[in-house]
Every structure is written in C-alpha cells, then in structure tokens.
Amino acid sequence: MLNNRDANTPDQVIEQYLLALEKKDKHLMLQLVPGSYAADQAAEDKIDQFGGYKIQERQVNYIKPKTVFLIANVKGLYVNSDGVRKKFEDRLTIAYEGGGFLQSYQGRWCLLLGKGNVPPPEVQSAEPQTAPLKKSR
C-alpha cells in the first residue's frame, strides 16, 4: 500500500495523515512527507493541535490548482476529552511525484508539510473547481 515516503492515492495520504493524528504518531505522518521538506516541527504542531482524537463524519473536498497538486480541505467531528463534539477542519497540500497514471490519480503522492524546496501552489479560490482549469501562458 504505502511506499517509503508517499502513498498510492490522495485518499491514502489523507487516511494515513488522520491515523497519524489519532495515534499522535509523528513518524507515521512524516512517512508521507518528501525528504526535501523540514517537517518535524510542522508535524508536531499538527499533533499538538489535533492529535489524540478520531476524526469522524469526514468530508474531503479536493481543489486542483495545478495538475500535480491537490489542496484537500478536510472536515469532520471529534469528541474532545470533556466529551464535547468539536469541529475538525484542516487544509493539506498533496503533490504527485510520479510512478503511475496521473489521470487516474494512481502513483506516488506525498504530503507537503513544513518548509521545503518546492513553493506551495497558488490557489485562486477556496471553492471546488467545477470546470476544467485554463492553462496560463
């Protein structure tokens, strides 16, 4: 299913990321991040913010600003230590690294977390794209 530092599909990236949060497992999360990224602190920050809770009633909305990037808006609910249901919202950048067929979203996908050598994609809108994106020249 998972390679050394990536996942086979964007959905697998999200699943492993949420599992890493639930288990407070920084190393599981870092398996998704390219080696060129300094993500230790970012992973710790995410775990401090959301860790230890099972995210339920998940909804993932993908925005495709560029062919090889997806922005995943993840929403759900969790029950905090006081037994109160809380909203969970997170926004993740997922990148395609090859090794498969981009059209079917199969291949090597990774989580861009922390600071890396690749600039984050520019996002025009937080709304899902319903029409094909126009290529800029």
Tab-separated table of N, CA and C in Angstrom:
chain	number	residue	atom	x	y	z
A	1	MET	N	0.818	-1.185	0.000
A	1	MET	CA	0.000	0.000	0.000
A	1	MET	C	0.863	1.252	0.000
A	2	LEU	N	1.688	1.441	1.016
A	2	LEU	CA	2.478	2.660	1.110
A	2	LEU	C	3.936	2.388	0.830
A	3	ASN	N	4.547	3.313	0.121
A	3	ASN	CA	5.975	3.237	-0.134
A	3	ASN	C	6.702	3.911	1.013
A	4	ASN	N	7.978	4.180	0.845
A	4	ASN	CA	8.777	4.753	1.913
A	4	ASN	C	8.299	6.138	2.332
A	5	ARG	N	8.111	7.036	1.392
A	5	ARG	CA	7.739	8.401	1.742
A	5	ARG	C	6.565	8.903	0.915
A	6	ASP	N	5.592	8.084	0.692
A	6	ASP	CA	4.452	8.522	-0.088
A	6	ASP	C	3.317	7.519	0.031
A	7	ALA	N	2.226	7.792	-0.687
A	7	ALA	CA	1.077	6.886	-0.736
A	7	ALA	C	0.667	6.720	-2.191
A	8	ASN	N	-0.152	5.722	-2.460
A	8	ASN	CA	-0.543	5.416	-3.836
A	8	ASN	C	-1.634	6.324	-4.390
A	9	THR	N	-2.440	6.922	-3.522
A	9	THR	CA	-3.522	7.803	-3.963
A	9	THR	C	-3.641	8.976	-2.988
A	10	PRO	N	-4.273	10.070	-3.410
A	10	PRO	CA	-4.510	11.180	-2.478
A	10	PRO	C	-5.338	10.753	-1.267
A	11	ASP	N	-6.321	9.877	-1.475
A	11	ASP	CA	-7.139	9.411	-0.348
A	11	ASP	C	-6.301	8.662	0.686
A	12	GLN	N	-5.306	7.905	0.229
A	12	GLN	CA	-4.423	7.202	1.170
A	12	GLN	C	-3.572	8.191	1.963
A	13	VAL	N	-3.181	9.291	1.343
A	13	VAL	CA	-2.447	10.334	2.073
A	13	VAL	C	-3.315	10.858	3.212
A	14	ILE	N	-4.570	11.175	2.910
A	14	ILE	CA	-5.487	11.703	3.923
A	14	ILE	C	-5.709	10.682	5.035
A	15	GLU	N	-5.957	9.423	4.668
A	15	GLU	CA	-6.207	8.378	5.670
A	15	GLU	C	-5.014	8.212	6.608
A	16	GLN	N	-3.806	8.158	6.047
A	16	GLN	CA	-2.626	7.974	6.894
A	16	GLN	C	-2.381	9.210	7.751
A	17	TYR	N	-2.613	10.384	7.210
A	17	TYR	CA	-2.460	11.623	7.972
A	17	TYR	C	-3.411	11.635	9.174
A	18	LEU	N	-4.683	11.300	8.943
A	18	LEU	CA	-5.659	11.288	10.033
A	18	LEU	C	-5.345	10.202	11.059
A	19	LEU	N	-4.859	9.055	10.604
A	19	LEU	CA	-4.449	7.993	11.524
A	19	LEU	C	-3.261	8.455	12.375
A	20	ALA	N	-2.324	9.155	11.751
A	20	ALA	CA	-1.170	9.680	12.491
A	20	ALA	C	-1.617	10.683	13.551
A	21	LEU	N	-2.596	11.513	13.226
A	21	LEU	CA	-3.133	12.443	14.223
A	21	LEU	C	-3.777	11.686	15.374
A	22	GLU	N	-4.635	10.721	15.032
A	22	GLU	CA	-5.346	9.952	16.051
A	22	GLU	C	-4.373	9.262	17.002
A	23	LYS	N	-3.321	8.674	16.445
A	23	LYS	CA	-2.349	7.931	17.255
A	23	LYS	C	-1.242	8.816	17.816
A	24	LYS	N	-1.251	10.100	17.456
A	24	LYS	CA	-0.180	11.028	17.840
A	24	LYS	C	1.176	10.473	17.413
A	25	ASP	N	1.229	9.996	16.190
A	25	ASP	CA	2.419	9.327	15.662
A	25	ASP	C	3.089	10.203	14.603
A	26	LYS	N	4.063	10.976	15.048
A	26	LYS	CA	4.764	11.892	14.148
A	26	LYS	C	5.471	11.145	13.031
A	27	HIS	N	6.053	10.002	13.327
A	27	HIS	CA	6.802	9.248	12.316
A	27	HIS	C	5.878	8.712	11.218
A	28	LEU	N	4.679	8.300	11.591
A	28	LEU	CA	3.706	7.857	10.598
A	28	LEU	C	3.337	9.009	9.663
A	29	MET	N	3.187	10.199	10.227
A	29	MET	CA	2.883	11.370	9.415
A	29	MET	C	4.059	11.728	8.512
A	30	LEU	N	5.261	11.675	9.056
A	30	LEU	CA	6.446	12.056	8.281
A	30	LEU	C	6.737	11.089	7.138
A	31	GLN	N	6.195	9.867	7.186
A	31	GLN	CA	6.359	8.933	6.066
A	31	GLN	C	5.711	9.465	4.795
A	32	LEU	N	4.790	10.396	4.929
A	32	LEU	CA	4.095	10.970	3.779
A	32	LEU	C	4.814	12.172	3.184
A	33	VAL	N	5.784	12.711	3.898
A	33	VAL	CA	6.425	13.979	3.530
A	33	VAL	C	7.715	13.714	2.768
A	34	PRO	N	7.947	14.444	1.654
A	34	PRO	CA	9.203	14.259	0.913
A	34	PRO	C	10.416	14.555	1.790
A	35	GLY	N	11.503	13.867	1.523
A	35	GLY	CA	12.723	14.058	2.294
A	35	GLY	C	13.294	15.458	2.198
A	36	SER	N	12.932	16.204	1.152
A	36	SER	CA	13.455	17.559	0.977
A	36	SER	C	12.743	18.576	1.866
A	37	TYR	N	11.750	18.151	2.608
A	37	TYR	CA	10.993	19.050	3.474
A	37	TYR	C	11.455	18.924	4.921
A	38	ALA	N	11.559	20.052	5.609
A	38	ALA	CA	11.838	20.082	7.040
A	38	ALA	C	10.478	20.130	7.737
A	39	ALA	N	9.954	18.958	8.088
A	39	ALA	CA	8.569	18.878	8.539
A	39	ALA	C	8.410	18.456	9.994
A	40	ASP	N	9.497	18.231	10.720
A	40	ASP	CA	9.371	17.770	12.107
A	40	ASP	C	8.498	18.704	12.940
A	41	GLN	N	8.801	19.996	12.910
A	41	GLN	CA	8.055	20.951	13.726
A	41	GLN	C	6.608	21.066	13.257
A	42	ALA	N	6.406	21.071	11.947
A	42	ALA	CA	5.040	21.159	11.416
A	42	ALA	C	4.212	19.945	11.837
A	43	ALA	N	4.809	18.755	11.811
A	43	ALA	CA	4.102	17.543	12.241
A	43	ALA	C	3.772	17.623	13.728
A	44	GLU	N	4.719	18.076	14.532
A	44	GLU	CA	4.465	18.226	15.967
A	44	GLU	C	3.350	19.235	16.222
A	45	ASP	N	3.349	20.338	15.466
A	45	ASP	CA	2.304	21.351	15.628
A	45	ASP	C	0.926	20.792	15.295
A	46	LYS	N	0.830	20.013	14.218
A	46	LYS	CA	-0.452	19.404	13.841
A	46	LYS	C	-0.921	18.435	14.927
A	47	ILE	N	0.000	17.639	15.455
A	47	ILE	CA	-0.352	16.677	16.502
A	47	ILE	C	-0.757	17.403	17.777
A	48	ASP	N	-0.056	18.488	18.128
A	48	ASP	CA	-0.441	19.272	19.305
A	48	ASP	C	-1.835	19.869	19.140
A	49	GLN	N	-2.149	20.289	17.928
A	49	GLN	CA	-3.429	20.932	17.667
A	49	GLN	C	-4.583	19.932	17.603
A	50	PHE	N	-4.388	18.807	16.907
A	50	PHE	CA	-5.492	17.886	16.629
A	50	PHE	C	-5.273	16.465	17.138
A	51	GLY	N	-4.108	16.148	17.668
A	51	GLY	CA	-3.752	14.769	17.971
A	51	GLY	C	-4.545	14.136	19.096
A	52	GLY	N	-4.691	12.818	18.985
A	52	GLY	CA	-5.332	12.043	20.030
A	52	GLY	C	-6.816	11.814	19.835
A	53	TYR	N	-7.377	12.358	18.776
A	53	TYR	CA	-8.814	12.227	18.541
A	53	TYR	C	-9.081	11.511	17.225
A	54	LYS	N	-10.096	10.672	17.221
A	54	LYS	CA	-10.527	10.018	15.989
A	54	LYS	C	-11.482	10.968	15.274
A	55	ILE	N	-11.128	11.339	14.064
A	55	ILE	CA	-11.960	12.245	13.279
A	55	ILE	C	-13.087	11.430	12.645
A	56	GLN	N	-14.312	11.821	12.944
A	56	GLN	CA	-15.489	11.107	12.456
A	56	GLN	C	-16.250	11.979	11.463
A	57	GLU	N	-17.162	11.356	10.735
A	57	GLU	CA	-18.002	12.060	9.759
A	57	GLU	C	-17.144	12.931	8.842
A	58	ARG	N	-16.115	12.314	8.292
A	58	ARG	CA	-15.140	13.038	7.468
A	58	ARG	C	-15.709	13.417	6.113
A	59	GLN	N	-15.307	14.589	5.672
A	59	GLN	CA	-15.597	15.042	4.316
A	59	GLN	C	-14.307	15.623	3.764
A	60	VAL	N	-13.925	15.188	2.574
A	60	VAL	CA	-12.717	15.700	1.936
A	60	VAL	C	-13.122	16.315	0.605
A	61	ASN	N	-12.744	17.567	0.427
A	61	ASN	CA	-13.024	18.282	-0.810
A	61	ASN	C	-11.679	18.629	-1.444
A	62	TYR	N	-11.438	18.119	-2.639
A	62	TYR	CA	-10.177	18.383	-3.327
A	62	TYR	C	-10.328	19.564	-4.285
A	63	ILE	N	-9.367	20.444	-4.245
A	63	ILE	CA	-9.249	21.542	-5.195
A	63	ILE	C	-7.987	21.275	-5.993
A	64	LYS	N	-8.055	21.470	-7.294
A	64	LYS	CA	-6.929	21.140	-8.166
A	64	LYS	C	-6.370	22.419	-8.794
A	65	PRO	N	-5.474	23.137	-8.087
A	65	PRO	CA	-4.935	24.375	-8.651
A	65	PRO	C	-3.941	24.135	-9.784
A	66	LYS	N	-3.247	23.020	-9.742
A	66	LYS	CA	-2.289	22.646	-10.786
A	66	LYS	C	-2.389	21.138	-10.980
A	67	THR	N	-1.934	20.650	-12.113
A	67	THR	CA	-2.070	19.233	-12.440
A	67	THR	C	-1.456	18.325	-11.386
A	68	VAL	N	-0.316	18.690	-10.837
A	68	VAL	CA	0.386	17.800	-9.917
A	68	VAL	C	0.154	18.146	-8.449
A	69	PHE	N	-0.716	19.097	-8.158
A	69	PHE	CA	-1.030	19.475	-6.786
A	69	PHE	C	-2.523	19.354	-6.539
A	70	LEU	N	-2.863	18.938	-5.337
A	70	LEU	CA	-4.244	18.969	-4.871
A	70	LEU	C	-4.257	19.662	-3.520
A	71	ILE	N	-5.250	20.482	-3.294
A	71	ILE	CA	-5.494	21.038	-1.971
A	71	ILE	C	-6.666	20.238	-1.405
A	72	ALA	N	-6.465	19.639	-0.250
A	72	ALA	CA	-7.519	18.848	0.384
A	72	ALA	C	-8.058	19.621	1.581
A	73	ASN	N	-9.311	20.006	1.496
A	73	ASN	CA	-9.997	20.600	2.638
A	73	ASN	C	-10.697	19.456	3.357
A	74	VAL	N	-10.235	19.180	4.574
A	74	VAL	CA	-10.736	18.041	5.342
A	74	VAL	C	-11.585	18.572	6.493
A	75	LYS	N	-12.805	18.071	6.584
A	75	LYS	CA	-13.704	18.468	7.667
A	75	LYS	C	-14.234	17.219	8.344
A	76	GLY	N	-14.552	17.364	9.604
A	76	GLY	CA	-15.117	16.258	10.354
A	76	GLY	C	-15.458	16.700	11.759
A	77	LEU	N	-15.713	15.731	12.598
A	77	LEU	CA	-16.028	15.973	14.001
A	77	LEU	C	-15.195	15.038	14.858
A	78	TYR	N	-14.908	15.473	16.077
A	78	TYR	CA	-14.255	14.610	17.052
A	78	TYR	C	-14.831	14.921	18.422
A	79	VAL	N	-14.671	13.989	19.329
A	79	VAL	CA	-15.128	14.176	20.701
A	79	VAL	C	-13.901	14.467	21.544
A	80	ASN	N	-13.880	15.647	22.181
A	80	ASN	CA	-12.708	16.018	22.981
A	80	ASN	C	-12.715	15.293	24.324
A	81	SER	N	-11.711	15.557	25.146
A	81	SER	CA	-11.553	14.839	26.417
A	81	SER	C	-12.685	15.130	27.402
A	82	ASP	N	-13.436	16.219	27.180
A	82	ASP	CA	-14.584	16.539	28.027
A	82	ASP	C	-15.878	15.921	27.513
A	83	GLY	N	-15.787	15.153	26.419
A	83	GLY	CA	-16.964	14.527	25.842
A	83	GLY	C	-17.782	15.440	24.943
A	84	VAL	N	-17.210	16.575	24.571
A	84	VAL	CA	-17.909	17.543	23.726
A	84	VAL	C	-17.507	17.334	22.269
A	85	ARG	N	-18.523	17.306	21.376
A	85	ARG	CA	-18.228	17.180	19.939
A	85	ARG	C	-17.692	18.514	19.422
A	86	LYS	N	-16.570	18.440	18.732
A	86	LYS	CA	-15.912	19.631	18.175
A	86	LYS	C	-15.743	19.463	16.676
A	87	LYS	N	-15.712	20.587	15.975
A	87	LYS	CA	-15.461	20.559	14.535
A	87	LYS	C	-13.971	20.413	14.275
A	88	PHE	N	-13.653	19.641	13.261
A	88	PHE	CA	-12.278	19.492	12.781
A	88	PHE	C	-12.232	20.048	11.367
A	89	GLU	N	-11.288	20.946	11.119
A	89	GLU	CA	-11.060	21.460	9.773
A	89	GLU	C	-9.565	21.588	9.565
A	90	ASP	N	-9.103	21.108	8.435
A	90	ASP	CA	-7.686	21.214	8.105
A	90	ASP	C	-7.564	21.332	6.594
A	91	ARG	N	-6.486	21.948	6.170
A	91	ARG	CA	-6.221	22.143	4.743
A	91	ARG	C	-4.827	21.609	4.458
A	92	LEU	N	-4.743	20.657	3.534
A	92	LEU	CA	-3.481	19.991	3.234
A	92	LEU	C	-3.140	20.145	1.763
A	93	THR	N	-1.845	20.238	1.484
A	93	THR	CA	-1.371	20.247	0.103
A	93	THR	C	-0.763	18.888	-0.191
A	94	ILE	N	-1.254	18.261	-1.249
A	94	ILE	CA	-0.801	16.933	-1.654
A	94	ILE	C	-0.199	17.063	-3.046
A	95	ALA	N	0.950	16.428	-3.261
A	95	ALA	CA	1.641	16.537	-4.551
A	95	ALA	C	1.852	15.165	-5.173
A	96	TYR	N	1.770	15.132	-6.492
A	96	TYR	CA	2.016	13.921	-7.272
A	96	TYR	C	3.503	13.856	-7.583
A	97	GLU	N	4.110	12.698	-7.315
A	97	GLU	CA	5.544	12.535	-7.554
A	97	GLU	C	5.849	11.528	-8.647
A	98	GLY	N	4.849	11.067	-9.367
A	98	GLY	CA	5.098	10.150	-10.476
A	98	GLY	C	4.881	8.704	-10.093
A	99	GLY	N	5.357	7.827	-10.959
A	99	GLY	CA	5.289	6.397	-10.700
A	99	GLY	C	3.950	5.766	-10.994
A	100	GLY	N	3.108	6.428	-11.755
A	100	GLY	CA	1.805	5.849	-12.065
A	100	GLY	C	1.097	6.678	-13.110
A	101	PHE	N	-0.213	6.635	-13.068
A	101	PHE	CA	-1.026	7.345	-14.053
A	101	PHE	C	-1.734	8.511	-13.388
A	102	LEU	N	-1.340	9.725	-13.735
A	102	LEU	CA	-1.911	10.916	-13.119
A	102	LEU	C	-3.409	11.030	-13.386
A	103	GLN	N	-3.855	10.643	-14.575
A	103	GLN	CA	-5.274	10.761	-14.903
A	103	GLN	C	-6.147	9.967	-13.939
A	104	SER	N	-5.673	8.842	-13.476
A	104	SER	CA	-6.455	8.020	-12.552
A	104	SER	C	-6.056	8.255	-11.096
A	105	TYR	N	-5.178	9.231	-10.875
A	105	TYR	CA	-4.692	9.564	-9.534
A	105	TYR	C	-4.014	8.389	-8.845
A	106	GLN	N	-3.423	7.497	-9.634
A	106	GLN	CA	-2.647	6.384	-9.097
A	106	GLN	C	-1.172	6.716	-9.275
A	107	GLY	N	-0.362	6.404	-8.315
A	107	GLY	CA	1.068	6.664	-8.407
A	107	GLY	C	1.636	6.987	-7.051
A	108	ARG	N	2.560	7.901	-7.018
A	108	ARG	CA	3.196	8.297	-5.763
A	108	ARG	C	2.716	9.689	-5.378
A	109	TRP	N	2.025	9.777	-4.263
A	109	TRP	CA	1.506	11.042	-3.748
A	109	TRP	C	2.125	11.302	-2.386
A	110	CYS	N	2.405	12.558	-2.101
A	110	CYS	CA	3.017	12.896	-0.816
A	110	CYS	C	2.333	14.122	-0.223
A	111	LEU	N	2.571	14.322	1.054
A	111	LEU	CA	2.025	15.447	1.800
A	111	LEU	C	3.094	16.525	1.887
A	112	LEU	N	2.774	17.734	1.435
A	112	LEU	CA	3.716	18.848	1.537
A	112	LEU	C	3.432	19.561	2.849
A	113	LEU	N	4.202	19.214	3.853
A	113	LEU	CA	4.014	19.725	5.205
A	113	LEU	C	5.330	20.314	5.660
A	114	GLY	N	5.309	21.499	6.203
A	114	GLY	CA	6.545	22.129	6.651
A	114	GLY	C	7.163	22.964	5.553
A	115	LYS	N	8.460	23.162	5.660
A	115	LYS	CA	9.171	24.005	4.701
A	115	LYS	C	9.992	23.138	3.775
A	116	GLY	N	9.813	23.346	2.481
A	116	GLY	CA	10.527	22.537	1.509
A	116	GLY	C	11.088	23.360	0.380
A	117	ASN	N	11.673	22.668	-0.565
A	117	ASN	CA	12.291	23.311	-1.711
A	117	ASN	C	11.289	23.651	-2.801
A	118	VAL	N	10.081	23.138	-2.711
A	118	VAL	CA	9.064	23.376	-3.730
A	118	VAL	C	8.106	24.435	-3.206
A	119	PRO	N	7.890	25.531	-3.957
A	119	PRO	CA	6.946	26.540	-3.473
A	119	PRO	C	5.530	25.989	-3.465
A	120	PRO	N	4.708	26.409	-2.497
A	120	PRO	CA	3.336	25.921	-2.473
A	120	PRO	C	2.576	26.418	-3.691
A	121	PRO	N	1.594	25.663	-4.148
A	121	PRO	CA	0.828	26.095	-5.316
A	121	PRO	C	-0.019	27.313	-4.990
A	122	GLU	N	-0.244	28.149	-5.989
A	122	GLU	CA	-1.118	29.299	-5.808
A	122	GLU	C	-2.553	28.832	-5.978
A	123	VAL	N	-3.387	29.205	-5.049
A	123	VAL	CA	-4.782	28.793	-5.093
A	123	VAL	C	-5.624	30.026	-5.380
A	124	GLN	N	-6.422	29.960	-6.423
A	124	GLN	CA	-7.255	31.091	-6.813
A	124	GLN	C	-8.502	31.191	-5.945
A	125	SER	N	-9.065	30.059	-5.572
A	125	SER	CA	-10.341	30.069	-4.888
A	125	SER	C	-10.399	28.918	-3.904
A	126	ALA	N	-11.131	29.105	-2.833
A	126	ALA	CA	-11.324	28.019	-1.877
A	126	ALA	C	-12.519	27.160	-2.268
A	127	GLU	N	-13.165	27.491	-3.375
A	127	GLU	CA	-14.305	26.723	-3.859
A	127	GLU	C	-13.830	25.602	-4.768
A	128	PRO	N	-14.525	24.495	-4.808
A	128	PRO	CA	-14.131	23.412	-5.709
A	128	PRO	C	-14.247	23.855	-7.165
A	129	GLN	N	-13.351	23.341	-7.970
A	129	GLN	CA	-13.362	23.658	-9.392
A	129	GLN	C	-14.362	22.744	-10.084
A	130	THR	N	-15.333	23.331	-10.784
A	130	THR	CA	-16.310	22.520	-11.491
A	130	THR	C	-16.018	22.455	-12.980
A	131	ALA	N	-15.267	23.417	-13.484
A	131	ALA	CA	-14.893	23.430	-14.899
A	131	ALA	C	-13.400	23.169	-15.007
A	132	PRO	N	-12.943	22.663	-16.147
A	132	PRO	CA	-11.503	22.448	-16.311
A	132	PRO	C	-10.744	23.760	-16.148
A	133	LEU	N	-9.585	23.673	-15.521
A	133	LEU	CA	-8.759	24.856	-15.328
A	133	LEU	C	-8.130	25.275	-16.644
A	134	LYS	N	-8.046	26.587	-16.866
A	134	LYS	CA	-7.394	27.103	-18.064
A	134	LYS	C	-5.904	27.171	-17.812
A	135	LYS	N	-5.137	26.818	-18.807
A	135	LYS	CA	-3.687	26.880	-18.679
A	135	LYS	C	-3.234	28.310	-18.904
A	136	SER	N	-2.412	28.810	-17.979
A	136	SER	CA	-1.879	30.159	-18.150
A	136	SER	C	-0.610	30.100	-18.971
A	137	ARG	N	-0.366	31.152	-19.704
A	137	ARG	CA	0.826	31.182	-20.564
A	137	ARG	C	1.896	32.034	-19.966
